[in-house]
XYZ file of C-alpha atoms in Angstrom:
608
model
C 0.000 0.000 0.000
C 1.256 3.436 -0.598
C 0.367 6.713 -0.273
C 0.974 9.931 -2.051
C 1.887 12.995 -0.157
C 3.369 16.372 -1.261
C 5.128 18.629 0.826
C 4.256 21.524 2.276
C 4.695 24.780 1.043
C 5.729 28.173 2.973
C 3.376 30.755 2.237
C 6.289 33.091 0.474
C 6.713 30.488 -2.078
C 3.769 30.788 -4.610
C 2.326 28.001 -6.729
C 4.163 29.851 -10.423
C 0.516 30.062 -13.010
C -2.309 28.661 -11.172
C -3.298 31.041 -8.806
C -4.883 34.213 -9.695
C -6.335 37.637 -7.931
C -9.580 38.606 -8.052
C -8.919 41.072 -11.286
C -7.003 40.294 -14.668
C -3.685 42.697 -13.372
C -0.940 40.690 -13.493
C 0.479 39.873 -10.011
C 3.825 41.428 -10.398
C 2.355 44.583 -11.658
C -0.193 44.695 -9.157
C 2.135 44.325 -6.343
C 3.910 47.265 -7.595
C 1.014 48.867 -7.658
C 0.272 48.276 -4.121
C 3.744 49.418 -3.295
C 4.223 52.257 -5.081
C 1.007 53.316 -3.904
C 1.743 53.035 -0.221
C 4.719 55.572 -1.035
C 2.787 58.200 -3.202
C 0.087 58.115 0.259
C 2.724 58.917 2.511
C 3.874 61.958 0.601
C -0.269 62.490 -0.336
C -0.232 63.625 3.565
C 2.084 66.026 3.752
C -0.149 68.030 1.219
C -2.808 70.398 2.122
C -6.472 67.681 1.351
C -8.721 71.192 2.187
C -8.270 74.969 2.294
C -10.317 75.927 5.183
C -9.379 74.870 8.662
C -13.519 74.057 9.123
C -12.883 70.575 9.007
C -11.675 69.069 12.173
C -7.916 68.269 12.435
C -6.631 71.416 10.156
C -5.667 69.641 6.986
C -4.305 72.515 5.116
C -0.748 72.646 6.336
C 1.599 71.521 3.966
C 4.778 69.531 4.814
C 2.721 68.706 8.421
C -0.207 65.970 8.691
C -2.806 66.420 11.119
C -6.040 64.908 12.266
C -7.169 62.165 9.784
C -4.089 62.636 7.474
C -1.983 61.207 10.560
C -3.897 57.468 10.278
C -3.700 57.449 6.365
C -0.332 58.099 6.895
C 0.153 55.291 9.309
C -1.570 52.864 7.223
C 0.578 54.148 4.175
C 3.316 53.420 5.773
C 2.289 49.460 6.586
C 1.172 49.001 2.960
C 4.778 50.431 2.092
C 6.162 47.960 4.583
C 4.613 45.369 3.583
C 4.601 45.433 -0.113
C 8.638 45.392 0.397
C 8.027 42.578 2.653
C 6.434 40.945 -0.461
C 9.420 41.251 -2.342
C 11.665 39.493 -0.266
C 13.386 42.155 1.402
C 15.452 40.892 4.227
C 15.182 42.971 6.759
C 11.323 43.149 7.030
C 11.122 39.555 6.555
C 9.832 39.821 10.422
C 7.016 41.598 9.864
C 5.434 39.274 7.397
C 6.695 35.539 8.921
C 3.588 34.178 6.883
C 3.249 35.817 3.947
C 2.529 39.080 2.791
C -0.095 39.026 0.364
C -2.901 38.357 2.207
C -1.598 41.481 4.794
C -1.182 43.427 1.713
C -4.458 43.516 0.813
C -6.129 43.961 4.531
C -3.664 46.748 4.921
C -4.217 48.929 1.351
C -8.141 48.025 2.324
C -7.969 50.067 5.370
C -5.599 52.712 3.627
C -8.525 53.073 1.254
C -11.095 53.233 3.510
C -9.498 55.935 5.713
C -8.539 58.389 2.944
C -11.939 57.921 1.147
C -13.858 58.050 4.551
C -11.982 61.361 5.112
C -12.343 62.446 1.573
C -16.283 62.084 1.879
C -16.742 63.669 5.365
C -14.773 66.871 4.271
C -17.309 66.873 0.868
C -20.572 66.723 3.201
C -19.282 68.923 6.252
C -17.968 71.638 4.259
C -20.586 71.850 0.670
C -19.338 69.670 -1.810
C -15.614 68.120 -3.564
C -14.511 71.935 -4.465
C -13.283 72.272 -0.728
C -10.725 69.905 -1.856
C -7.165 70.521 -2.469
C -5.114 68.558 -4.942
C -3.506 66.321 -1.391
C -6.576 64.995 -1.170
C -7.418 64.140 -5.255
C -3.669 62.539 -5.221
C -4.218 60.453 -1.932
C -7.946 59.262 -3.970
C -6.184 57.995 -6.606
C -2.909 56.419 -5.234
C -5.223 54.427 -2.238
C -7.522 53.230 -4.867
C -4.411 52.106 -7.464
C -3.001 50.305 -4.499
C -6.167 48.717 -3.730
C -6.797 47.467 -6.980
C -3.000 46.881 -7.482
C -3.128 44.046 -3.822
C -6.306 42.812 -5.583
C -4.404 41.278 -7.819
C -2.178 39.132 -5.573
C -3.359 35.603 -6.212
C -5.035 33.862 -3.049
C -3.256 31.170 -1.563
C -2.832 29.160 1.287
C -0.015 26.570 2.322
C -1.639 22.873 2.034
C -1.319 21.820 5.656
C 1.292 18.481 6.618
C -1.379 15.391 6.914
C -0.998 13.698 10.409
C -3.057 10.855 11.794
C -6.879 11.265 12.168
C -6.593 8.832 15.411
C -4.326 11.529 16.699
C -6.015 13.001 20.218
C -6.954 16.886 20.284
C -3.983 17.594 22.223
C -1.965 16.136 20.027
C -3.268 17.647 16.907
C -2.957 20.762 18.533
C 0.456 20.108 19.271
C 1.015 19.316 15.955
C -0.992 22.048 14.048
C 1.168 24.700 16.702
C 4.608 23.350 15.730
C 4.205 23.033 12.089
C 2.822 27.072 12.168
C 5.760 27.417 14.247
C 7.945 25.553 11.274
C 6.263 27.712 8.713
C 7.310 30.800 10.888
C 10.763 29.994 10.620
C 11.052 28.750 7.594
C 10.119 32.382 6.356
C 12.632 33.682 8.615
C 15.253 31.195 6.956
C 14.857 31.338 3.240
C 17.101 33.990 2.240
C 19.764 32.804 4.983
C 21.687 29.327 4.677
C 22.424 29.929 8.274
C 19.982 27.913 10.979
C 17.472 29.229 12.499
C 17.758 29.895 16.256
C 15.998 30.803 19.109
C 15.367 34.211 20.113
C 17.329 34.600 23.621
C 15.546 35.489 26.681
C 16.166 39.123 26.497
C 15.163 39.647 22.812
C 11.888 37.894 23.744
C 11.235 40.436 26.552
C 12.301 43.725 24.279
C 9.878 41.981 21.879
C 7.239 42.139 24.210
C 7.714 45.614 26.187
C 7.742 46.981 22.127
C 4.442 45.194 21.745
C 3.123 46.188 25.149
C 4.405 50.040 24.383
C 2.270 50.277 20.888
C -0.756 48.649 22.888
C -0.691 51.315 24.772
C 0.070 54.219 22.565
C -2.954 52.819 20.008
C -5.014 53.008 23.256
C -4.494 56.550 24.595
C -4.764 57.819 21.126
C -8.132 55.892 20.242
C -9.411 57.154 23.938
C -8.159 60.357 23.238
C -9.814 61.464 19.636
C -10.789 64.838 20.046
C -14.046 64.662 17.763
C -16.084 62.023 15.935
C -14.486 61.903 12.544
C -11.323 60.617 14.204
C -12.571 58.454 16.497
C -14.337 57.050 13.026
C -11.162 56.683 11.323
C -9.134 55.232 14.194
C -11.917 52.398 14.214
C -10.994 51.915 10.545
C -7.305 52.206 10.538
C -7.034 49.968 13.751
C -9.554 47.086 12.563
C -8.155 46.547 9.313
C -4.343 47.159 10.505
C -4.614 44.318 13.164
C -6.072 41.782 10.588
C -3.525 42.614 7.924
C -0.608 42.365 11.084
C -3.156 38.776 12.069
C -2.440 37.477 8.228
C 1.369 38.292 8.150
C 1.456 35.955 10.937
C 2.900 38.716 13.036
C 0.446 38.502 15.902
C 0.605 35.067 16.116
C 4.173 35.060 16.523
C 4.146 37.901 19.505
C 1.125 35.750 21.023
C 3.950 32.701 21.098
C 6.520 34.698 22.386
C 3.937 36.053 25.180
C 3.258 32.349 25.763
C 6.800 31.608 26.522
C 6.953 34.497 29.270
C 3.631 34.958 30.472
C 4.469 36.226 34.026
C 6.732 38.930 32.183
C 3.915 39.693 30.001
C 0.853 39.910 32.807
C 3.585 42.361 35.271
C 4.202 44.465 31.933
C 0.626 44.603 30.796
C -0.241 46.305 34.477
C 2.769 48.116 34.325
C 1.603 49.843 30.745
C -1.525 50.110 31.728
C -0.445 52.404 35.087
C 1.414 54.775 32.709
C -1.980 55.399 31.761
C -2.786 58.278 33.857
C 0.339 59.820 33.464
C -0.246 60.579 30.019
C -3.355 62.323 30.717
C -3.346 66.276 31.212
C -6.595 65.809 33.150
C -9.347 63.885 34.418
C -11.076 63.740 31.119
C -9.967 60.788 29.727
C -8.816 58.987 33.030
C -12.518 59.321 33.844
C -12.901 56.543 30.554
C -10.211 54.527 32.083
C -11.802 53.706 35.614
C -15.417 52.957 34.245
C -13.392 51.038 31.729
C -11.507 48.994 34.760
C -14.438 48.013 36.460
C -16.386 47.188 33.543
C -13.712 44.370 32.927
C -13.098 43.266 36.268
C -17.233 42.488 36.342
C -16.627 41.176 32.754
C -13.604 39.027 33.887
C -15.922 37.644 36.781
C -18.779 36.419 34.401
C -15.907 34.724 32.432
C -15.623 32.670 34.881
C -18.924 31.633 35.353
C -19.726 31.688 31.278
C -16.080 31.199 29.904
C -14.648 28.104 32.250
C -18.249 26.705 33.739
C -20.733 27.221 30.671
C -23.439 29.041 32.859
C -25.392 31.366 30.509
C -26.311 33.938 33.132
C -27.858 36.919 31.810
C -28.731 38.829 35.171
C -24.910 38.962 36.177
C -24.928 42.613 36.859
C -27.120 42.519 39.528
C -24.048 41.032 41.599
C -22.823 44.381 40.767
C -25.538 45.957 41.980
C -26.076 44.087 45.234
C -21.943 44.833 46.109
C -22.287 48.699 45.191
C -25.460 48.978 47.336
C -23.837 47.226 50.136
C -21.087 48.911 50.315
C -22.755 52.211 49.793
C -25.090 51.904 52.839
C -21.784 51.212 54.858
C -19.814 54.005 53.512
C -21.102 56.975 55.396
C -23.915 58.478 52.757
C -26.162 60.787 54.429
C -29.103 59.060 52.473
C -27.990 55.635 53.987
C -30.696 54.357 56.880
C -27.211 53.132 58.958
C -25.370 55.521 60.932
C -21.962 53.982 59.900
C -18.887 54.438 58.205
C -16.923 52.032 57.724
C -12.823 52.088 56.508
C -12.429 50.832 52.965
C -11.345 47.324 53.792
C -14.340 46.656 55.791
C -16.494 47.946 52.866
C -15.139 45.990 50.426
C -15.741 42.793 52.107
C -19.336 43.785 52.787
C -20.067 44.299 49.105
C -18.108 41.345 48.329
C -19.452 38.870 50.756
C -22.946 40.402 50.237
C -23.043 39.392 46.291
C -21.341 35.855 47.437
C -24.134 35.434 49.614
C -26.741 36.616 47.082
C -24.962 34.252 43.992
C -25.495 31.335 46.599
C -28.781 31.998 47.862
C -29.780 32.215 44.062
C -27.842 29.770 42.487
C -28.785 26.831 45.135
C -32.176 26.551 43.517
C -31.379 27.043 40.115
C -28.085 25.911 38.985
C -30.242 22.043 38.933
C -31.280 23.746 35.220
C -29.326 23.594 32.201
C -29.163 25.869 29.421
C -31.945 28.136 28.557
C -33.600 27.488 31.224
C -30.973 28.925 33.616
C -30.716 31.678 31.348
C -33.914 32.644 32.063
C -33.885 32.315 35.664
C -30.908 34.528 35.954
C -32.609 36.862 33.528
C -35.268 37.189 36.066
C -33.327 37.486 38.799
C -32.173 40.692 37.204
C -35.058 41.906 37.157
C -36.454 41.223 40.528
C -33.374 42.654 41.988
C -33.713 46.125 40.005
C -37.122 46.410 40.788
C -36.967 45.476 44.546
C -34.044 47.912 44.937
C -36.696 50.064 43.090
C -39.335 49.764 45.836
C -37.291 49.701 48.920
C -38.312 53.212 49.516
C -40.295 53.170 52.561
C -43.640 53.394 50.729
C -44.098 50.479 48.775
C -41.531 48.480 51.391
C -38.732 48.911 53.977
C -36.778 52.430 53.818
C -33.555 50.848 52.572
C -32.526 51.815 49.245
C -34.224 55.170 48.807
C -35.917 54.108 45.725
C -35.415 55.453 42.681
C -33.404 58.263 43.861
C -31.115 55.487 45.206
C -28.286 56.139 47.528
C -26.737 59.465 46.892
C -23.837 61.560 48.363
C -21.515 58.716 48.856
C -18.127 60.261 50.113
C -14.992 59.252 48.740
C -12.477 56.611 49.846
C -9.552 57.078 52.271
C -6.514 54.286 53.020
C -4.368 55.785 54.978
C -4.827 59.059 55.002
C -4.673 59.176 51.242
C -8.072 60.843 50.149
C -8.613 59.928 46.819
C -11.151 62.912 45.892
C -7.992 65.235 45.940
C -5.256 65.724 43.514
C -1.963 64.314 44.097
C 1.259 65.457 42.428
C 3.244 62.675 41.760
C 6.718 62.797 40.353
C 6.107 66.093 39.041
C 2.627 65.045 37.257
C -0.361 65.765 39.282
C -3.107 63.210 39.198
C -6.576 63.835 39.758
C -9.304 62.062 41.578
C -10.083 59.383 38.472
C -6.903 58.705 38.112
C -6.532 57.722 41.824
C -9.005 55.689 41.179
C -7.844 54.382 38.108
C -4.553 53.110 40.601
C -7.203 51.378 42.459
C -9.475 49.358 40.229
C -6.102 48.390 38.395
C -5.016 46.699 41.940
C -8.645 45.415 41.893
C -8.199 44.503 38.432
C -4.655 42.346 39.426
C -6.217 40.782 42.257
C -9.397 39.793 40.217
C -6.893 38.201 37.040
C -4.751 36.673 40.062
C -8.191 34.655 41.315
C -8.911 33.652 37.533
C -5.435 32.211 36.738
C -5.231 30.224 39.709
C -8.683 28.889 39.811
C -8.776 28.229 36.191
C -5.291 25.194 36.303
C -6.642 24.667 39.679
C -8.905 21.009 40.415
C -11.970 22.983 40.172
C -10.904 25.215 37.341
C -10.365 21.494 35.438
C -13.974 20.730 36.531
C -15.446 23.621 35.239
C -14.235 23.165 32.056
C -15.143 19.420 31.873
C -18.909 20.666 33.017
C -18.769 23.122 30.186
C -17.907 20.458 27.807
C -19.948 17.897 28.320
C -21.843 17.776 31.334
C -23.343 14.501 31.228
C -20.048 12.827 30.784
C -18.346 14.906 33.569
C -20.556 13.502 35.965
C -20.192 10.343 35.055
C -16.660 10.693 35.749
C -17.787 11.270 39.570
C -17.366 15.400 38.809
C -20.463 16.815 41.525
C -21.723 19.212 38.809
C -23.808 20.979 41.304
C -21.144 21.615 44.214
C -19.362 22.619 40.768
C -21.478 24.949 39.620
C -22.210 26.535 42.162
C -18.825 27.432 43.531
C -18.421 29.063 39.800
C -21.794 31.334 40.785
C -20.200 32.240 44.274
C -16.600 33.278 43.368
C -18.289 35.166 39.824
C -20.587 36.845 42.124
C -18.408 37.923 44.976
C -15.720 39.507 41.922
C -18.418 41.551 40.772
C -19.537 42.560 44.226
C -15.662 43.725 44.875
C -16.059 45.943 41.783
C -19.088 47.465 42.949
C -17.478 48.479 46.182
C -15.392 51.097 44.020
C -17.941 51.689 41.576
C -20.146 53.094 43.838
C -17.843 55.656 45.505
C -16.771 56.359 41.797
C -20.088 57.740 40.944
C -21.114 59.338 44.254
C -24.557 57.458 43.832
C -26.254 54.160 43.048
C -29.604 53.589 41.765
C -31.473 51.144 40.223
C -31.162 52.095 37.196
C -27.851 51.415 36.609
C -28.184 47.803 36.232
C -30.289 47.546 33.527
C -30.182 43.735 31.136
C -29.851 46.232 28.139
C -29.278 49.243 27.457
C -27.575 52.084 25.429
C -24.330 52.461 27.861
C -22.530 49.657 29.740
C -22.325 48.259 32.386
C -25.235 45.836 31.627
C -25.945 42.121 31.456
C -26.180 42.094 28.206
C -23.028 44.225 27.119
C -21.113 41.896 29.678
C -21.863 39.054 27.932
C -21.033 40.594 24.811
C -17.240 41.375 26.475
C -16.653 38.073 27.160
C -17.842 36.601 23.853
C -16.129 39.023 21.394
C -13.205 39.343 23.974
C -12.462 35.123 24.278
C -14.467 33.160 26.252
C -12.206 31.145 29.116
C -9.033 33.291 28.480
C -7.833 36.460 30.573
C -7.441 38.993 27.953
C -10.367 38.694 26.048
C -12.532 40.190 28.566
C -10.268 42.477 29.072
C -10.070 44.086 25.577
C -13.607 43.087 24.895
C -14.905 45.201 27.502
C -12.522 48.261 26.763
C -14.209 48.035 23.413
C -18.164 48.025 23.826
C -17.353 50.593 27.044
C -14.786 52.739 24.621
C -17.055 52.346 21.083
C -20.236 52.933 22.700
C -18.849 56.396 24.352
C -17.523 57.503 21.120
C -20.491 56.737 18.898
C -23.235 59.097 20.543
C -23.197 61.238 17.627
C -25.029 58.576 15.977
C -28.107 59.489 18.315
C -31.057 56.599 17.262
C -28.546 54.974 14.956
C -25.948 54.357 17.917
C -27.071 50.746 18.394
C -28.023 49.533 14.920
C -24.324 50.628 13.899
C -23.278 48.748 16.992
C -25.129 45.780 16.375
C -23.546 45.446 12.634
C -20.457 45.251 14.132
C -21.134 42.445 16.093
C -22.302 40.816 13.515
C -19.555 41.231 11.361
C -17.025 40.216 14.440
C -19.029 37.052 15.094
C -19.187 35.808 11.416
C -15.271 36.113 10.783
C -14.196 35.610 13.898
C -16.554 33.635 16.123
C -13.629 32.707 18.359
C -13.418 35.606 20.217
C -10.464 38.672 19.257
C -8.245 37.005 22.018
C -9.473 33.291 21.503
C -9.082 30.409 23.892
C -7.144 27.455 22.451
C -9.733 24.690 22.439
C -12.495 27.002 21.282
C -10.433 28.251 18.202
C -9.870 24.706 17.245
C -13.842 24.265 17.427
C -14.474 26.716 15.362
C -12.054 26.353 12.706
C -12.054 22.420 12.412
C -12.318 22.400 8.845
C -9.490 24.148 8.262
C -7.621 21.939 10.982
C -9.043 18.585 9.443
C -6.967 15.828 7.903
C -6.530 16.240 4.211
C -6.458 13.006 2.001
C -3.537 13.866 -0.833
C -3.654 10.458 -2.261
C -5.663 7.148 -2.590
C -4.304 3.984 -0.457
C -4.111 0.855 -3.262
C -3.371 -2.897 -2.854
């Protein structure tokens, strides 16, 4: 018996007269195209695109971008990159360790899109094209050619090495990760007769505090777009950028050198992310930043509970709530029925063991359902718990909650001696009262990842996971699904109710209203669920990133009015049907989702 078998190709060697782009250019000539047209945008944007200074940004100076021209430039400047890349060139060989064809045409897409985005917001804002200058005709043309021109880059993927179909998912994993890893190489080796090597130690780590630093910048400058047309752009720019740097194979070889050092990569993500504040000239922004902290934390608590245990709750932010109105009626607020103040510590494990006992108390009856049944049980207890805090207002029950008007004039935190309602000048920068509070949800934040990582490769973390799997079979492996299950309800709930300590000195008041199932700003059940989803179900950064986003998009889209959340919703829509996964995916999930493309291939017939 034999079998035939070809071998693999690296995705910088293409298959010479069989494959073809989607138009009739010729693929040398439209990679020129691409490339030369990356070069003529750069200098497009040191050219004056209007003559009034009407238009956001001023984009009349010559010889100095601003506003919008600043992101075409950037994504000029990739498509340049990369259409060298293309060619072979050595020395960017590491930015495209898959290919660069496939980037090339993400990254002229969202060249395009910026420039003619800009191009048609200047022609409605100011009264037509004749506000244009010639920057702006030359930049039209030259995106568009080097659209066209990556168009024409044939399509092609590398057939994948066969290996054995009896092969466990571990082991295909293992196998599918180390041939990527080969292919990664391999581009790194074909102009060099030399062996490749591993990076050392320190290489890895300047590798990641140079990933870690553009994280950061991309975030202050997307939380910091002065008006809507930017913010517009930025969403562009940064979309398609990341899925051009995704097909290079860039990302995924950062993500494996973050795998190989992931303490180094956790202490420098918190360390980037306390720089924060310090590049903030006031509370404007910083003010973002907190609401975005705890909206994570909560979202990294329902992770656990929907990303490692498969419980669909959909009434999660009521744990919120019940944490944020226990620790407000502890706190000292005049419109609190107790006479007490108590320190910060003693607050926070009120609110905290307040929502433990509430995820208990409702998850003992209830976790016995499965799927959409729980789901609507926890939906209801969402409900119940806005509307009781609702009526806890001495007419229609106890005087507890004040009603509607809630709990107001809650006064701000103090650990020893350090008021954080005052400004502080630290190392010559002086930080206001967000920002202290940014310091604080970040050490919330730390504590809250802390709990995940160990519970998650703990005995119960492996449970979870086995529950979320396959229930039926995890119990018949002796797994007590319901002990399980609810542990996963308690330690979810209690997270959130340590978040809600802060929030509610954050915002001076809580009322029921702020922990709506839906609504038009986060936080909310429903946009929490969406975090964890888009973010990565059962990892720690997906949350993370996923509730930056629908706190950060959401905030910047207002000027959409009634359109806010059908905008928002497309979106989704878009993210879930190319990339179902999650933006930060989990492992065994991306597998699931892509097992076609991870599927045994059959290159040859098997004869006597």
């Amino acid at each position: 018996m034999t079998t035939q078998t070809t071998a693999p190709k690296t995705p910088s060697a293409p298959t010479a007269g069989t494959a073809k782009g989607l138009i009739g250019i010729p693929a040398p000539l439209g990679r020129a195209l691409a490339t030369g047209g990356g070069v003529l945008t750069i200098v497009a944007t040191f050219l004056a695109w209007t003559w009034t200074s009407a238009f956001p940004g001023d984009l009349t100076v010559y010889g100095y971008p601003g506003g919008l021209q600043i992101l075409v430039l950037i994504g000029g400047a990739l498509v340049t990159l990369l259409g060298l890349a293309s060619y072979g060139v050595t020395p960017l060989a590491w930015l495209a360790p898959a290919g660069a064809d496939a980037a090339l045409k993400f990254a002229t897409l969202a060249t395009f899109a910026t420039t003619w985005y800009t191009i048609i917001a200047i022609s409605a804002q100011l009264g037509g094209v004749v506000n244009l200058e010639p920057g702006a005709y030359l930049a039209a043309a030259v995106t568009l050619a080097a659209f066209l021109g990556a168009l024409a880059l044939p399509f092609e993927r590398p057939a994948p090495d066969p290996f054995d179909p009896d092969d466990t998912g571990w082991e295909r994993f293992e196998h599918t990760t180390s041939q990527k890893w080969q292919t990664v190489k391999a581009a790194f080796s074909a102009d060099s007769p030399r062996p490749v090597r591993t990076l050392p130690a320190w290489a890895d780590i300047l590798i990641i505090v140079a990933a870690l630093a553009v994280a950061l910048t991309v975030f202050t400058y997307g939380i910091g777009t002065e008006y809507d047309e930017l913010f517009v752009g930025f969403l562009i720019i940064a979309g398609f950028g990341f899925t051009a740097l995704h097909r290079s194979g860039l990302i995924i070889q950062i993500s494996q050198i973050t795998a190989r050092h992931q303490s180094v990569t956790v202490f420098g993500a918190f360390l980037a992310a306390a720089l924060f504040p310090f590049t903030q000239t006031d509370d404007q922004y910083a003010t973002i930043g907190v609401y975005i902290l705890i909206f994570a934390t909560v979202a990294l608590g329902l992770n656990i509970v929907v990303g490692l245990a498969g419980l669909l709750d959909l009434g999660y932010v009521a744990f919120l709530g019940v944490g944020a109105y226990a620790a407000s009626l502890v706190s000292g607020s005049p419109s609190s029925p107790f006479d007490v103040h108590f320190p910060f510590w003693a607050a926070v494990l009120v609110g905290a063991a307040a929502s433990l006992v509430f995820g208990v108390l409702i998850g003992a009856p209830t976790l016995r359902l499965r799927g959409d049944y729980l789901a609507i049980v926890t939906l209801g207890f969402g409900e119940i718990f806005r509307i009781t805090a609702n009526n806890l207002d001495g007419t229609s029950g106890p005087d507890l909650t004040n009603g509607s008007n809630g709990i107001a004039g809650i006064p701000d935190l103090e650990i020893l001696g350090f008021d954080f309602g005052t400004q502080h000048d630290i190392a010559g920068f002086t930080i206001g009262r967000f920002a202290n509070y940014f310091f604080l949800m970040l050490l919330i934040t730390a504590v809250v990842v802390l709990v995940f990582r160990r519970s998650g490769d703990s005995r119960i973390g492996r449970a979870w996971v086995a529950i979320r799997e396959d229930e039926t079979a995890a119990l018949a492996m002796g797994i007590n699904g319901f002990r399980v299950k609810l542990i996963a309800f308690a330690v979810g709930a209690s997270l959130a109710g340590l978040a809600g300590t802060v929030q509610a000195h954050v915002t001076y008041t809580v009322t029921p209203e702020q922990y709506l199932f839906a609504g038009t700003t986060p936080p909310n059940s429903a946009f929490l669920l969406a975090a964890v989803v888009l973010g990565g179900m059962g990892t720690i950064g997906g949350p993370l990133l996923g509730a930056a986003l629908l706190f950060l998009i959401p905030n910047k889209l207002q000027f959409l009015g009634d359109y806010q959340l059908l905008a928002f919703g497309l979106a989704l829509v878009l993210l879930m049907r190319f990339r179902p996964e999650g933006l930060i995916p989990n492992r065994r999930r991306q597998l699931e989702f892509h097992e076609e493309a991870e599927a045994p291939t059959v290159l040859g017939k098997t004869g006597a």
